[in-house]
Amino acid sequence: MPAHVLILGGTTEARRLAAVLAARPGTRVTTSLAGRVARPAAVAGEVRTGGFGGAQGLADWLRTHHVDALVDATHPFAEAITANAARAAAATGVPAVVLRRPGWRPGPGDRWYDVPSLAAAADALPALGRRVFLTTGRLGLAAFAHLTDLHFLVRSVDPPEPPVPPATEVVLARGPFTVAEETELLRAHRIEVLVTKDSGGEATAPKLTAARELAVPVVVVRRPPLPPGMAAVPDVAGVLERLG
């Protein structure tokens, strides 16, 4: 039987890895998507959608489908999924690796404020500006819903669900976006502060460049730590080396 690799996906890196593995003779690749995006981008190989039912459900799936390796290529802030992957790998003995692009680091001219959580980001905002470009994802807006005196610009692929801040303007769009586009957006909406998660990578970095050029402060929510026993590699090549 071909070697079976399960990718917990949803990121650009997950799609790249799936394409490389699907093109390899003797390799079967399945990508699991959470199903939170209505029209996800195309993925090579087999695709499944939806949760597994926690760590035990994932472990059962690994056994039933004879998975030989597990790759967690989810968003760096998908803490619950990563924790379940760690427990399922430990329970089944399936080798597991985390694919995480490197985080962002500030450069000359950046005005960054590091915070450990969305709640801490919300606490920092009133002192930094009243017009906020919120790019932390549509599922985290509840942390800012109590900020009734601030105006929020939210960009997402699908419309956000409540609770959201009362003064929220939504732009539906799918990236990537250029520095020129991000600069125009910040100017057009008179943005005074940007909030982002430390997603890393080049695809969403232009907003940081635009903020630097316009001297807009940036509140950066730093990544949670990985569970014990899980090691991260920064790119597809690193995953292939780990998987052999």
mmCIF file of C-alpha atoms in Angstrom:
data_model
loop_
_atom_site.group_PDB
_atom_site.id
_atom_site.type_symbol
_atom_site.label_atom_id
_atom_site.label_comp_id
_atom_site.label_asym_id
_atom_site.label_seq_id
_atom_site.Cartn_x
_atom_site.Cartn_y
_atom_site.Cartn_z
ATOM 1 C CA MET A 1 0.000 0.000 0.000
ATOM 2 C CA PRO A 2 1.208 3.578 -0.620
ATOM 3 C CA ALA A 3 2.475 5.565 2.342
ATOM 4 C CA HIS A 4 -0.437 7.639 3.691
ATOM 5 C CA VAL A 5 0.191 11.161 4.977
ATOM 6 C CA LEU A 6 -2.561 13.130 6.713
ATOM 7 C CA ILE A 7 -2.180 16.915 6.558
ATOM 8 C CA LEU A 8 -4.211 19.064 8.906
ATOM 9 C CA GLY A 9 -4.473 21.935 6.495
ATOM 10 C CA GLY A 10 -5.944 25.280 5.632
ATOM 11 C CA THR A 11 -2.727 27.257 5.132
ATOM 12 C CA THR A 12 -0.747 28.072 2.010
ATOM 13 C CA GLU A 13 2.042 25.813 3.246
ATOM 14 C CA ALA A 14 -0.403 22.929 3.633
ATOM 15 C CA ARG A 15 -1.443 23.254 -0.011
ATOM 16 C CA ARG A 16 2.187 23.377 -1.127
ATOM 17 C CA LEU A 17 3.013 20.251 0.850
ATOM 18 C CA ALA A 18 -0.015 18.407 -0.490
ATOM 19 C CA ALA A 19 0.996 19.231 -4.066
ATOM 20 C CA VAL A 20 4.535 17.926 -3.519
ATOM 21 C CA LEU A 21 3.397 14.726 -1.812
ATOM 22 C CA ALA A 22 0.590 14.028 -4.300
ATOM 23 C CA ALA A 23 3.126 14.113 -7.137
ATOM 24 C CA ARG A 24 5.310 11.478 -5.452
ATOM 25 C CA PRO A 25 4.808 7.883 -6.615
ATOM 26 C CA GLY A 26 3.875 5.590 -3.768
ATOM 27 C CA THR A 27 2.447 8.368 -1.602
ATOM 28 C CA ARG A 28 -1.183 8.937 -0.716
ATOM 29 C CA VAL A 29 -2.000 12.319 0.782
ATOM 30 C CA THR A 30 -5.186 13.421 2.537
ATOM 31 C CA THR A 31 -5.729 17.024 3.604
ATOM 32 C CA SER A 32 -8.245 17.717 6.348
ATOM 33 C CA LEU A 33 -9.936 21.128 6.315
ATOM 34 C CA ALA A 34 -11.906 22.535 9.234
ATOM 35 C CA GLY A 35 -14.699 23.755 6.949
ATOM 36 C CA ARG A 36 -14.757 27.307 8.309
ATOM 37 C CA VAL A 37 -14.269 28.868 4.850
ATOM 38 C CA ALA A 38 -17.177 28.514 2.433
ATOM 39 C CA ARG A 39 -15.031 28.253 -0.722
ATOM 40 C CA PRO A 40 -11.543 26.980 0.178
ATOM 41 C CA ALA A 41 -8.741 27.040 -2.361
ATOM 42 C CA ALA A 42 -8.090 23.868 -4.368
ATOM 43 C CA VAL A 43 -5.884 21.202 -2.754
ATOM 44 C CA ALA A 44 -4.020 18.329 -4.446
ATOM 45 C CA GLY A 45 -4.803 14.782 -3.369
ATOM 46 C CA GLU A 46 -7.741 13.679 -1.238
ATOM 47 C CA VAL A 47 -9.654 16.179 0.887
ATOM 48 C CA ARG A 48 -11.896 15.721 3.919
ATOM 49 C CA THR A 49 -13.840 18.466 5.670
ATOM 50 C CA GLY A 50 -14.886 18.837 9.286
ATOM 51 C CA GLY A 51 -13.619 17.899 12.724
ATOM 52 C CA PHE A 52 -12.582 14.486 14.008
ATOM 53 C CA GLY A 53 -14.264 14.608 17.401
ATOM 54 C CA GLY A 54 -11.257 15.566 19.496
ATOM 55 C CA ALA A 55 -7.983 13.767 20.064
ATOM 56 C CA GLN A 56 -9.620 10.341 20.408
ATOM 57 C CA GLY A 57 -11.546 10.801 17.170
ATOM 58 C CA LEU A 58 -8.380 11.809 15.356
ATOM 59 C CA ALA A 59 -6.525 8.813 16.778
ATOM 60 C CA ASP A 60 -9.301 6.515 15.583
ATOM 61 C CA TRP A 61 -9.118 8.078 12.105
ATOM 62 C CA LEU A 62 -5.338 7.583 11.965
ATOM 63 C CA ARG A 63 -5.760 3.896 12.790
ATOM 64 C CA THR A 64 -8.770 3.253 10.539
ATOM 65 C CA HIS A 65 -7.199 4.926 7.512
ATOM 66 C CA HIS A 66 -3.710 3.469 8.079
ATOM 67 C CA VAL A 67 -1.961 6.827 8.317
ATOM 68 C CA ASP A 68 1.839 6.619 8.345
ATOM 69 C CA ALA A 69 2.624 10.278 9.147
ATOM 70 C CA LEU A 70 0.716 13.276 10.473
ATOM 71 C CA VAL A 71 1.523 16.874 9.554
ATOM 72 C CA ASP A 72 -0.112 19.724 11.440
ATOM 73 C CA ALA A 73 -0.057 22.576 8.917
ATOM 74 C CA THR A 74 -2.909 24.521 10.484
ATOM 75 C CA HIS A 75 -2.821 28.187 11.445
ATOM 76 C CA PRO A 76 -0.276 28.958 14.202
ATOM 77 C CA PHE A 77 -3.179 29.972 16.460
ATOM 78 C CA ALA A 78 -5.219 26.780 16.023
ATOM 79 C CA GLU A 79 -4.286 25.688 19.542
ATOM 80 C CA ALA A 80 -7.008 23.076 20.035
ATOM 81 C CA ILE A 81 -6.256 21.281 16.769
ATOM 82 C CA THR A 82 -2.527 21.202 17.471
ATOM 83 C CA ALA A 83 -3.121 19.862 20.990
ATOM 84 C CA ASN A 84 -5.389 17.132 19.618
ATOM 85 C CA ALA A 85 -2.793 16.230 16.997
ATOM 86 C CA ALA A 86 -0.124 15.860 19.684
ATOM 87 C CA ARG A 87 -2.316 13.603 21.809
ATOM 88 C CA ALA A 88 -3.459 11.509 18.823
ATOM 89 C CA ALA A 89 0.115 11.019 17.611
ATOM 90 C CA ALA A 90 1.231 9.952 21.081
ATOM 91 C CA ALA A 91 -1.680 7.526 21.402
ATOM 92 C CA THR A 92 -1.104 5.859 18.021
ATOM 93 C CA GLY A 93 2.655 6.099 17.606
ATOM 94 C CA VAL A 94 2.198 7.881 14.263
ATOM 95 C CA PRO A 95 5.134 10.247 13.574
ATOM 96 C CA ALA A 96 3.996 13.866 13.683
ATOM 97 C CA VAL A 97 5.515 17.181 12.711
ATOM 98 C CA VAL A 98 4.250 20.760 12.796
ATOM 99 C CA LEU A 99 4.685 22.915 9.686
ATOM 100 C CA ARG A 100 4.892 26.550 10.845
ATOM 101 C CA ARG A 101 6.250 29.424 8.810
ATOM 102 C CA PRO A 102 8.551 31.675 10.870
ATOM 103 C CA GLY A 103 6.943 34.461 12.834
ATOM 104 C CA TRP A 104 7.351 38.137 12.055
ATOM 105 C CA ARG A 105 9.968 40.369 13.637
ATOM 106 C CA PRO A 106 9.925 44.183 13.665
ATOM 107 C CA GLY A 107 12.361 46.166 11.573
ATOM 108 C CA PRO A 108 13.588 49.770 11.549
ATOM 109 C CA GLY A 109 10.684 52.197 11.661
ATOM 110 C CA ASP A 110 8.141 49.684 12.984
ATOM 111 C CA ARG A 111 6.015 50.658 15.996
ATOM 112 C CA TRP A 112 4.974 47.261 17.300
ATOM 113 C CA TYR A 113 3.306 46.380 20.571
ATOM 114 C CA ASP A 114 3.570 42.683 21.446
ATOM 115 C CA VAL A 115 0.670 41.167 23.401
ATOM 116 C CA PRO A 116 -0.013 37.558 24.461
ATOM 117 C CA SER A 117 -3.707 37.344 23.561
ATOM 118 C CA LEU A 118 -6.684 38.945 21.805
ATOM 119 C CA ALA A 119 -7.950 40.170 25.172
ATOM 120 C CA ALA A 120 -4.638 41.939 25.777
ATOM 121 C CA ALA A 121 -4.831 43.450 22.282
ATOM 122 C CA ALA A 122 -8.276 44.841 23.091
ATOM 123 C CA ASP A 123 -6.945 46.349 26.322
ATOM 124 C CA ALA A 124 -4.126 48.103 24.437
ATOM 125 C CA LEU A 125 -6.255 49.720 21.724
ATOM 126 C CA PRO A 126 -7.890 52.723 23.451
ATOM 127 C CA ALA A 127 -4.483 54.281 24.133
ATOM 128 C CA LEU A 128 -3.280 53.813 20.543
ATOM 129 C CA GLY A 129 -6.093 54.969 18.266
ATOM 130 C CA ARG A 130 -9.811 55.081 17.613
ATOM 131 C CA ARG A 131 -9.905 53.767 14.024
ATOM 132 C CA VAL A 132 -8.714 50.171 14.009
ATOM 133 C CA PHE A 133 -7.899 47.778 11.173
ATOM 134 C CA LEU A 134 -8.608 44.406 12.789
ATOM 135 C CA THR A 135 -6.976 41.502 10.923
ATOM 136 C CA THR A 136 -7.120 38.788 13.588
ATOM 137 C CA GLY A 137 -9.749 36.672 11.806
ATOM 138 C CA ARG A 138 -13.527 36.753 11.885
ATOM 139 C CA LEU A 139 -13.739 34.144 14.662
ATOM 140 C CA GLY A 140 -11.921 36.322 17.203
ATOM 141 C CA LEU A 141 -14.034 39.461 17.012
ATOM 142 C CA ALA A 142 -15.857 38.745 20.272
ATOM 143 C CA ALA A 143 -12.757 39.829 22.203
ATOM 144 C CA PHE A 144 -13.298 43.383 20.894
ATOM 145 C CA ALA A 145 -17.106 43.544 21.084
ATOM 146 C CA HIS A 146 -17.074 45.597 24.294
ATOM 147 C CA LEU A 147 -15.102 48.452 22.718
ATOM 148 C CA THR A 148 -18.067 50.658 21.866
ATOM 149 C CA ASP A 149 -16.058 53.869 21.404
ATOM 150 C CA LEU A 150 -13.787 52.573 18.632
ATOM 151 C CA HIS A 151 -14.423 52.127 14.905
ATOM 152 C CA PHE A 152 -13.280 48.802 13.426
ATOM 153 C CA LEU A 153 -12.477 47.817 9.863
ATOM 154 C CA VAL A 154 -12.605 44.032 9.453
ATOM 155 C CA ARG A 155 -11.528 42.159 6.335
ATOM 156 C CA SER A 156 -12.399 38.493 5.850
ATOM 157 C CA VAL A 157 -13.264 35.948 3.184
ATOM 158 C CA ASP A 158 -16.684 35.202 4.694
ATOM 159 C CA PRO A 159 -18.972 37.521 6.709
ATOM 160 C CA PRO A 160 -18.262 37.488 10.457
ATOM 161 C CA GLU A 161 -20.861 36.291 12.933
ATOM 162 C CA PRO A 162 -21.811 38.115 16.142
ATOM 163 C CA PRO A 163 -20.744 39.178 18.644
ATOM 164 C CA VAL A 164 -18.762 41.933 16.929
ATOM 165 C CA PRO A 165 -17.977 45.518 17.958
ATOM 166 C CA PRO A 166 -20.968 47.797 17.337
ATOM 167 C CA ALA A 167 -19.055 50.129 15.006
ATOM 168 C CA THR A 168 -17.708 47.556 12.560
ATOM 169 C CA GLU A 169 -17.226 47.936 8.814
ATOM 170 C CA VAL A 170 -16.640 44.669 6.940
ATOM 171 C CA VAL A 171 -14.680 44.276 3.708
ATOM 172 C CA LEU A 172 -15.092 40.871 2.052
ATOM 173 C CA ALA A 173 -11.934 40.005 0.132
ATOM 174 C CA ARG A 174 -9.433 37.197 -0.325
ATOM 175 C CA GLY A 175 -5.713 37.961 -0.380
ATOM 176 C CA PRO A 176 -2.902 38.170 -1.024
ATOM 177 C CA PHE A 177 -2.759 41.955 -1.221
ATOM 178 C CA THR A 178 0.063 44.199 -2.400
ATOM 179 C CA VAL A 179 1.753 46.901 -0.351
ATOM 180 C CA ALA A 180 0.097 49.518 -2.582
ATOM 181 C CA GLU A 181 -3.345 48.018 -1.950
ATOM 182 C CA GLU A 182 -2.786 47.854 1.802
ATOM 183 C CA THR A 183 -1.470 51.425 1.872
ATOM 184 C CA GLU A 184 -4.525 52.683 0.003
ATOM 185 C CA LEU A 185 -6.831 50.781 2.361
ATOM 186 C CA LEU A 186 -5.219 52.284 5.452
ATOM 187 C CA ARG A 187 -5.403 55.758 3.970
ATOM 188 C CA ALA A 188 -8.960 55.467 2.657
ATOM 189 C CA HIS A 189 -10.277 54.334 6.052
ATOM 190 C CA ARG A 190 -8.050 56.703 8.064
ATOM 191 C CA ILE A 191 -6.680 53.798 10.082
ATOM 192 C CA GLU A 192 -4.846 54.797 13.267
ATOM 193 C CA VAL A 193 -3.822 51.353 14.561
ATOM 194 C CA LEU A 194 -3.495 47.865 13.065
ATOM 195 C CA VAL A 195 -4.125 44.645 15.002
ATOM 196 C CA THR A 196 -2.776 41.338 13.698
ATOM 197 C CA LYS A 197 -1.862 37.861 14.831
ATOM 198 C CA ASP A 198 1.722 36.757 14.281
ATOM 199 C CA SER A 199 0.781 34.540 11.333
ATOM 200 C CA GLY A 200 4.168 34.926 9.676
ATOM 201 C CA GLY A 201 4.936 34.454 6.005
ATOM 202 C CA GLU A 202 5.078 36.809 3.064
ATOM 203 C CA ALA A 203 1.463 36.569 1.876
ATOM 204 C CA THR A 204 0.009 38.778 4.624
ATOM 205 C CA ALA A 205 3.119 40.851 5.412
ATOM 206 C CA PRO A 206 2.350 43.796 3.030
ATOM 207 C CA LYS A 207 -0.036 45.287 5.610
ATOM 208 C CA LEU A 208 2.914 45.536 8.003
ATOM 209 C CA THR A 209 4.973 47.346 5.376
ATOM 210 C CA ALA A 210 2.097 49.727 4.707
ATOM 211 C CA ALA A 211 1.736 50.423 8.427
ATOM 212 C CA ARG A 212 5.456 51.169 8.693
ATOM 213 C CA GLU A 213 5.348 53.589 5.753
ATOM 214 C CA LEU A 214 2.351 55.422 7.225
ATOM 215 C CA ALA A 215 3.706 55.351 10.806
ATOM 216 C CA VAL A 216 0.680 53.363 11.981
ATOM 217 C CA PRO A 217 1.282 51.435 15.224
ATOM 218 C CA VAL A 218 0.764 47.661 15.107
ATOM 219 C CA VAL A 219 -0.523 45.479 17.938
ATOM 220 C CA VAL A 220 0.896 41.974 17.377
ATOM 221 C CA VAL A 221 -0.640 38.967 19.119
ATOM 222 C CA ARG A 222 2.209 36.502 19.601
ATOM 223 C CA ARG A 223 1.841 32.774 18.979
ATOM 224 C CA PRO A 224 0.943 30.245 21.660
ATOM 225 C CA PRO A 225 3.607 27.638 22.496
ATOM 226 C CA LEU A 226 3.522 24.185 20.917
ATOM 227 C CA PRO A 227 2.405 21.209 23.031
ATOM 228 C CA PRO A 228 5.141 19.048 24.574
ATOM 229 C CA GLY A 229 6.478 16.490 22.146
ATOM 230 C CA MET A 230 5.635 18.472 19.009
ATOM 231 C CA ALA A 231 8.465 19.931 16.931
ATOM 232 C CA ALA A 232 8.054 22.623 14.292
ATOM 233 C CA VAL A 233 9.789 23.025 10.938
ATOM 234 C CA PRO A 234 9.581 26.249 8.901
ATOM 235 C CA ASP A 235 8.900 24.973 5.383
ATOM 236 C CA VAL A 236 7.894 22.102 3.102
ATOM 237 C CA ALA A 237 11.505 20.995 2.671
ATOM 238 C CA GLY A 238 11.799 20.608 6.423
ATOM 239 C CA VAL A 239 8.718 18.395 6.535
ATOM 240 C CA LEU A 240 10.021 16.181 3.721
ATOM 241 C CA GLU A 241 13.326 15.785 5.559
ATOM 242 C CA ARG A 242 11.562 14.831 8.779
ATOM 243 C CA LEU A 243 9.287 12.346 7.010
ATOM 244 C CA GLY A 244 12.170 10.797 5.084
#
